[in-house]
Amino acid sequence: MRSEERTIGADDVAAQVRTARKEALGVALATSAYGISFGALAVASGFDVWQTCVLSLLMFTGGSQFAFVGVIGAGGLAAAPAAIASALLLGVRNVAYGMRMSPVIGRGALRRAAAAPFTIDESTAVSLAQASPRARTVGFWVTGLGIYAGWNLTTLLGALVGDVLGDPKTYGLDAAAAAAFLALLWPRLRRRQAIAVGIAAAAVATVLTPVLIPGLPVLVAALVAIIVGWFNWLGRKDAPVGEVPA
């Protein structure tokens, strides 16, 4: 038992592990439900059921998946390079999560390679919210594995439902991918800098959309975030907007 766990006692550690497991399962159930939306939207964007399921099995990054199918849906296969680049840009944050979670996952190339696919927003958040090392480890693995299993099952369900619906334009689903991605983005706009980046990037993308092929305006708009982050504009002495105290 680690020194931190010795000081709080075995009973307390066991209680923390149970709490971590419950929180992880709750987050996994809630997050997995969004897989239905992704499955339906992917089919609405032109993917078939098996392609949609493969995306969830291999990519497994919600925001990147929504971006990918949205760009492909707008521009077809010609927009594939831009779609891949957009998905990669959104997935870069997982690299930072991997570095932060390294002490929790532990040493060993095989262990870290196994943990890499499950190092996502939710598994990182649940793990770091726990008080003891063992609870953090349990929180990470239960959340990551739970969401992976649930997300893929609900993706299949959503794809089957979307396939039955037929023409997405009949139900307005041709615009649903953008709406779903906006729903994922909205909760992150809590600081003045993030709000400014969102508005500026949207303006750039709107101006460039009529003159560039689908997907490229998103990549150009991403430069706004890079420039703002590089110079840290509006980032100093910036208080959270509407943030709920812990």
mmCIF file of C-alpha atoms in Angstrom:
data_model
loop_
_atom_site.group_PDB
_atom_site.id
_atom_site.type_symbol
_atom_site.label_atom_id
_atom_site.label_comp_id
_atom_site.label_asym_id
_atom_site.label_seq_id
_atom_site.Cartn_x
_atom_site.Cartn_y
_atom_site.Cartn_z
ATOM 1 C CA MET A 1 0.000 0.000 0.000
ATOM 2 C CA ARG A 2 1.304 3.465 -0.886
ATOM 3 C CA SER A 3 2.334 5.870 1.852
ATOM 4 C CA GLU A 4 -0.575 8.194 1.083
ATOM 5 C CA GLU A 5 -2.995 5.319 1.556
ATOM 6 C CA ARG A 6 -1.342 4.180 4.780
ATOM 7 C CA THR A 7 -2.053 7.530 6.397
ATOM 8 C CA ILE A 8 -5.780 7.489 5.662
ATOM 9 C CA GLY A 9 -6.401 3.827 6.508
ATOM 10 C CA ALA A 10 -7.554 0.776 4.577
ATOM 11 C CA ASP A 11 -11.249 1.349 5.321
ATOM 12 C CA ASP A 12 -11.126 4.895 3.996
ATOM 13 C CA VAL A 13 -9.293 3.738 0.860
ATOM 14 C CA ALA A 14 -11.933 1.073 0.246
ATOM 15 C CA ALA A 15 -14.690 3.652 0.649
ATOM 16 C CA GLN A 16 -12.941 6.000 -1.773
ATOM 17 C CA VAL A 17 -12.571 3.194 -4.298
ATOM 18 C CA ARG A 18 -16.294 2.439 -4.077
ATOM 19 C CA THR A 19 -17.062 6.125 -4.559
ATOM 20 C CA ALA A 20 -14.735 6.312 -7.546
ATOM 21 C CA ARG A 21 -16.388 3.265 -9.095
ATOM 22 C CA LYS A 22 -19.875 4.719 -8.651
ATOM 23 C CA GLU A 23 -18.867 8.086 -10.088
ATOM 24 C CA ALA A 24 -17.131 6.398 -13.001
ATOM 25 C CA LEU A 25 -20.133 4.254 -13.866
ATOM 26 C CA GLY A 26 -22.454 7.267 -13.647
ATOM 27 C CA VAL A 27 -20.260 9.294 -15.985
ATOM 28 C CA ALA A 28 -19.907 6.331 -18.342
ATOM 29 C CA LEU A 29 -23.671 5.869 -18.599
ATOM 30 C CA ALA A 30 -24.330 9.571 -19.162
ATOM 31 C CA THR A 31 -21.571 9.984 -21.754
ATOM 32 C CA SER A 32 -22.397 6.797 -23.625
ATOM 33 C CA ALA A 33 -25.861 8.133 -24.370
ATOM 34 C CA TYR A 34 -24.325 10.659 -26.775
ATOM 35 C CA GLY A 35 -23.172 7.769 -28.936
ATOM 36 C CA ILE A 36 -26.731 7.445 -30.214
ATOM 37 C CA SER A 37 -26.508 10.980 -31.592
ATOM 38 C CA PHE A 38 -23.161 10.282 -33.211
ATOM 39 C CA GLY A 39 -24.389 7.070 -34.841
ATOM 40 C CA ALA A 40 -27.464 8.754 -36.272
ATOM 41 C CA LEU A 41 -25.558 11.842 -37.418
ATOM 42 C CA ALA A 42 -22.817 9.806 -39.072
ATOM 43 C CA VAL A 43 -25.379 7.900 -41.131
ATOM 44 C CA ALA A 44 -27.118 11.182 -41.915
ATOM 45 C CA SER A 45 -23.779 12.526 -43.174
ATOM 46 C CA GLY A 46 -23.369 9.669 -45.649
ATOM 47 C CA PHE A 47 -21.587 6.946 -43.682
ATOM 48 C CA ASP A 48 -23.045 3.466 -43.577
ATOM 49 C CA VAL A 49 -23.526 1.469 -40.385
ATOM 50 C CA TRP A 50 -20.231 -0.422 -40.419
ATOM 51 C CA GLN A 51 -18.185 2.701 -41.257
ATOM 52 C CA THR A 52 -19.849 4.526 -38.376
ATOM 53 C CA CYS A 53 -19.067 1.713 -35.956
ATOM 54 C CA VAL A 54 -15.435 1.498 -37.111
ATOM 55 C CA LEU A 55 -15.026 5.220 -36.451
ATOM 56 C CA SER A 56 -16.117 4.756 -32.845
ATOM 57 C CA LEU A 57 -14.028 1.632 -32.380
ATOM 58 C CA LEU A 58 -10.813 3.167 -33.700
ATOM 59 C CA MET A 59 -11.125 6.928 -33.206
ATOM 60 C CA PHE A 60 -13.060 7.049 -29.918
ATOM 61 C CA THR A 61 -12.848 10.794 -29.337
ATOM 62 C CA GLY A 62 -16.337 12.275 -29.323
ATOM 63 C CA GLY A 63 -15.552 15.816 -30.451
ATOM 64 C CA SER A 64 -13.152 14.630 -33.158
ATOM 65 C CA GLN A 65 -15.710 12.148 -34.433
ATOM 66 C CA PHE A 66 -18.438 14.779 -34.719
ATOM 67 C CA ALA A 67 -16.013 17.107 -36.532
ATOM 68 C CA PHE A 68 -14.932 14.358 -38.917
ATOM 69 C CA VAL A 69 -18.424 13.310 -39.987
ATOM 70 C CA GLY A 70 -19.534 16.948 -40.194
ATOM 71 C CA VAL A 71 -16.778 17.888 -42.643
ATOM 72 C CA ILE A 72 -17.224 14.721 -44.713
ATOM 73 C CA GLY A 73 -20.971 15.263 -44.773
ATOM 74 C CA ALA A 74 -20.493 18.774 -46.136
ATOM 75 C CA GLY A 75 -17.755 18.095 -48.673
ATOM 76 C CA GLY A 76 -17.731 14.372 -49.421
ATOM 77 C CA LEU A 77 -14.531 12.361 -49.888
ATOM 78 C CA ALA A 78 -12.784 15.390 -51.383
ATOM 79 C CA ALA A 79 -12.869 16.940 -47.922
ATOM 80 C CA ALA A 80 -11.285 13.886 -46.248
ATOM 81 C CA PRO A 81 -7.853 15.523 -45.676
ATOM 82 C CA ALA A 82 -9.483 18.539 -44.044
ATOM 83 C CA ALA A 83 -11.729 16.254 -41.992
ATOM 84 C CA ILE A 84 -8.744 14.264 -40.731
ATOM 85 C CA ALA A 85 -6.828 17.434 -39.899
ATOM 86 C CA SER A 86 -9.824 18.864 -38.013
ATOM 87 C CA ALA A 87 -10.198 15.665 -36.004
ATOM 88 C CA LEU A 88 -6.494 15.634 -35.171
ATOM 89 C CA LEU A 89 -6.594 19.230 -33.966
ATOM 90 C CA LEU A 90 -9.389 18.376 -31.558
ATOM 91 C CA GLY A 91 -7.596 15.242 -30.388
ATOM 92 C CA VAL A 92 -4.367 17.029 -29.466
ATOM 93 C CA ARG A 93 -5.678 17.706 -25.952
ATOM 94 C CA ASN A 94 -5.525 13.979 -25.231
ATOM 95 C CA VAL A 95 -1.731 14.192 -25.422
ATOM 96 C CA ALA A 96 -1.779 16.676 -22.554
ATOM 97 C CA TYR A 97 -4.132 14.383 -20.643
ATOM 98 C CA GLY A 98 -1.681 11.519 -21.168
ATOM 99 C CA MET A 99 1.159 13.469 -19.592
ATOM 100 C CA ARG A 100 -1.017 14.481 -16.643
ATOM 101 C CA MET A 101 -2.269 10.929 -16.113
ATOM 102 C CA SER A 102 1.154 9.294 -16.349
ATOM 103 C CA PRO A 103 1.616 9.008 -12.544
ATOM 104 C CA VAL A 104 -1.841 7.448 -12.202
ATOM 105 C CA ILE A 105 -1.371 4.918 -14.991
ATOM 106 C CA GLY A 106 2.076 3.892 -13.806
ATOM 107 C CA ARG A 107 5.263 2.832 -15.530
ATOM 108 C CA GLY A 108 5.673 0.328 -18.305
ATOM 109 C CA ALA A 109 5.251 0.684 -22.044
ATOM 110 C CA LEU A 110 2.492 -1.928 -22.261
ATOM 111 C CA ARG A 111 0.481 -0.341 -19.461
ATOM 112 C CA ARG A 112 0.716 3.111 -21.010
ATOM 113 C CA ALA A 113 -0.087 1.816 -24.481
ATOM 114 C CA ALA A 114 -3.171 0.068 -23.099
ATOM 115 C CA ALA A 115 -4.275 3.235 -21.309
ATOM 116 C CA ALA A 116 -3.785 5.560 -24.284
ATOM 117 C CA PRO A 117 -7.169 4.945 -26.010
ATOM 118 C CA PHE A 118 -9.039 5.533 -22.756
ATOM 119 C CA THR A 119 -7.255 8.762 -21.794
ATOM 120 C CA ILE A 120 -10.132 11.111 -22.551
ATOM 121 C CA ASP A 121 -11.860 14.092 -20.934
ATOM 122 C CA GLU A 122 -14.117 12.043 -18.694
ATOM 123 C CA SER A 123 -11.625 9.427 -17.477
ATOM 124 C CA THR A 124 -9.127 12.160 -16.646
ATOM 125 C CA ALA A 125 -11.703 14.254 -14.785
ATOM 126 C CA VAL A 126 -13.084 11.352 -12.727
ATOM 127 C CA SER A 127 -9.621 10.084 -11.866
ATOM 128 C CA LEU A 128 -8.209 13.425 -10.747
ATOM 129 C CA ALA A 129 -11.284 14.088 -8.611
ATOM 130 C CA GLN A 130 -10.413 11.159 -6.316
ATOM 131 C CA ALA A 131 -8.478 11.499 -3.069
ATOM 132 C CA SER A 132 -6.246 8.415 -3.030
ATOM 133 C CA PRO A 133 -3.946 6.848 -5.664
ATOM 134 C CA ARG A 134 -5.923 3.607 -5.776
ATOM 135 C CA ALA A 135 -9.224 5.435 -6.204
ATOM 136 C CA ARG A 136 -7.717 7.553 -8.985
ATOM 137 C CA THR A 137 -6.589 4.404 -10.798
ATOM 138 C CA VAL A 138 -9.993 2.761 -10.430
ATOM 139 C CA GLY A 139 -11.740 5.951 -11.539
ATOM 140 C CA PHE A 140 -9.599 6.156 -14.661
ATOM 141 C CA TRP A 141 -10.029 2.566 -15.812
ATOM 142 C CA VAL A 142 -13.707 2.139 -14.963
ATOM 143 C CA THR A 143 -14.599 5.419 -16.668
ATOM 144 C CA GLY A 144 -12.481 4.804 -19.762
ATOM 145 C CA LEU A 145 -13.511 1.198 -20.303
ATOM 146 C CA GLY A 146 -17.149 1.904 -19.412
ATOM 147 C CA ILE A 147 -17.445 4.746 -21.891
ATOM 148 C CA TYR A 148 -15.659 2.771 -24.608
ATOM 149 C CA ALA A 149 -18.071 -0.142 -24.286
ATOM 150 C CA GLY A 150 -21.150 2.047 -23.929
ATOM 151 C CA TRP A 151 -20.181 4.493 -26.673
ATOM 152 C CA ASN A 152 -19.691 1.729 -29.209
ATOM 153 C CA LEU A 153 -22.959 0.025 -28.323
ATOM 154 C CA THR A 154 -24.945 3.250 -28.570
ATOM 155 C CA THR A 155 -23.134 4.203 -31.781
ATOM 156 C CA LEU A 156 -24.415 0.977 -33.329
ATOM 157 C CA LEU A 157 -27.915 1.684 -32.047
ATOM 158 C CA GLY A 158 -27.858 5.253 -33.369
ATOM 159 C CA ALA A 159 -26.504 4.135 -36.739
ATOM 160 C CA LEU A 160 -29.262 1.552 -37.092
ATOM 161 C CA VAL A 161 -31.899 4.134 -36.169
ATOM 162 C CA GLY A 162 -30.405 6.676 -38.561
ATOM 163 C CA ASP A 163 -30.299 4.112 -41.345
ATOM 164 C CA VAL A 164 -34.012 3.414 -40.893
ATOM 165 C CA LEU A 165 -34.916 7.118 -41.012
ATOM 166 C CA GLY A 166 -33.730 7.460 -44.614
ATOM 167 C CA ASP A 167 -33.058 10.870 -46.205
ATOM 168 C CA PRO A 168 -31.634 13.134 -43.486
ATOM 169 C CA LYS A 169 -32.955 16.266 -45.152
ATOM 170 C CA THR A 170 -36.511 15.079 -44.542
ATOM 171 C CA TYR A 171 -35.965 15.502 -40.794
ATOM 172 C CA GLY A 172 -33.433 18.307 -40.865
ATOM 173 C CA LEU A 173 -30.628 15.952 -39.801
ATOM 174 C CA ASP A 174 -28.342 17.287 -42.511
ATOM 175 C CA ALA A 175 -27.610 20.216 -40.163
ATOM 176 C CA ALA A 176 -27.596 18.174 -36.961
ATOM 177 C CA ALA A 177 -23.860 17.430 -36.930
ATOM 178 C CA ALA A 178 -23.045 21.117 -36.605
ATOM 179 C CA ALA A 179 -25.666 21.524 -33.887
ATOM 180 C CA ALA A 180 -24.333 18.542 -31.934
ATOM 181 C CA PHE A 181 -20.775 19.823 -32.154
ATOM 182 C CA LEU A 182 -21.895 23.245 -30.951
ATOM 183 C CA ALA A 183 -23.577 21.559 -27.985
ATOM 184 C CA LEU A 184 -20.257 19.922 -27.095
ATOM 185 C CA LEU A 185 -18.407 23.220 -27.407
ATOM 186 C CA TRP A 186 -20.826 25.460 -25.522
ATOM 187 C CA PRO A 187 -20.048 24.271 -21.942
ATOM 188 C CA ARG A 188 -16.359 25.066 -22.508
ATOM 189 C CA LEU A 189 -17.001 28.754 -23.201
ATOM 190 C CA ARG A 190 -16.585 29.917 -19.620
ATOM 191 C CA ARG A 191 -13.757 32.416 -19.964
ATOM 192 C CA ARG A 192 -13.508 35.676 -21.843
ATOM 193 C CA GLN A 193 -10.576 34.395 -23.897
ATOM 194 C CA ALA A 194 -12.448 31.258 -24.979
ATOM 195 C CA ILE A 195 -15.532 33.289 -25.924
ATOM 196 C CA ALA A 196 -13.410 35.710 -27.977
ATOM 197 C CA VAL A 197 -11.679 32.831 -29.758
ATOM 198 C CA GLY A 198 -15.025 31.207 -30.537
ATOM 199 C CA ILE A 199 -16.513 34.381 -31.998
ATOM 200 C CA ALA A 200 -13.415 35.236 -34.036
ATOM 201 C CA ALA A 201 -13.021 31.690 -35.355
ATOM 202 C CA ALA A 202 -16.700 31.559 -36.312
ATOM 203 C CA ALA A 203 -16.367 34.855 -38.189
ATOM 204 C CA VAL A 204 -13.296 33.637 -40.079
ATOM 205 C CA ALA A 205 -14.977 30.342 -40.985
ATOM 206 C CA THR A 206 -18.140 32.138 -42.135
ATOM 207 C CA VAL A 207 -16.216 34.470 -44.440
ATOM 208 C CA LEU A 208 -14.098 31.688 -45.931
ATOM 209 C CA THR A 209 -16.788 29.010 -46.343
ATOM 210 C CA PRO A 210 -18.117 30.348 -49.698
ATOM 211 C CA VAL A 211 -14.639 30.475 -51.257
ATOM 212 C CA LEU A 212 -12.834 27.384 -49.898
ATOM 213 C CA ILE A 213 -13.625 23.670 -50.075
ATOM 214 C CA PRO A 214 -15.389 22.178 -47.037
ATOM 215 C CA GLY A 215 -13.072 21.598 -44.093
ATOM 216 C CA LEU A 216 -10.434 24.192 -44.982
ATOM 217 C CA PRO A 217 -12.284 27.124 -43.341
ATOM 218 C CA VAL A 218 -12.232 25.175 -40.067
ATOM 219 C CA LEU A 219 -8.474 24.680 -40.294
ATOM 220 C CA VAL A 220 -7.873 28.350 -41.081
ATOM 221 C CA ALA A 221 -10.149 29.350 -38.219
ATOM 222 C CA ALA A 222 -8.075 27.141 -35.926
ATOM 223 C CA LEU A 223 -5.179 29.546 -36.501
ATOM 224 C CA VAL A 224 -7.170 32.088 -34.493
ATOM 225 C CA ALA A 225 -6.901 29.898 -31.412
ATOM 226 C CA ILE A 226 -3.186 29.307 -32.035
ATOM 227 C CA ILE A 227 -2.463 33.033 -32.378
ATOM 228 C CA VAL A 228 -4.535 33.989 -29.339
ATOM 229 C CA GLY A 229 -2.939 31.233 -27.280
ATOM 230 C CA TRP A 230 0.580 32.139 -28.421
ATOM 231 C CA PHE A 231 0.210 35.763 -27.368
ATOM 232 C CA ASN A 232 -2.226 34.944 -24.527
ATOM 233 C CA TRP A 233 -4.604 37.729 -25.557
ATOM 234 C CA LEU A 234 -7.369 38.256 -23.006
ATOM 235 C CA GLY A 235 -5.825 35.506 -20.915
ATOM 236 C CA ARG A 236 -4.347 37.487 -18.048
ATOM 237 C CA LYS A 237 -6.378 38.427 -15.014
ATOM 238 C CA ASP A 238 -9.360 36.677 -16.539
ATOM 239 C CA ALA A 239 -12.070 35.462 -14.183
ATOM 240 C CA PRO A 240 -14.320 32.534 -15.080
ATOM 241 C CA VAL A 241 -17.739 33.447 -16.395
ATOM 242 C CA GLY A 242 -20.564 31.756 -14.549
ATOM 243 C CA GLU A 243 -18.290 29.183 -12.991
ATOM 244 C CA VAL A 244 -19.785 27.271 -10.108
ATOM 245 C CA PRO A 245 -17.503 27.153 -7.038
ATOM 246 C CA ALA A 246 -16.256 23.701 -6.117
#
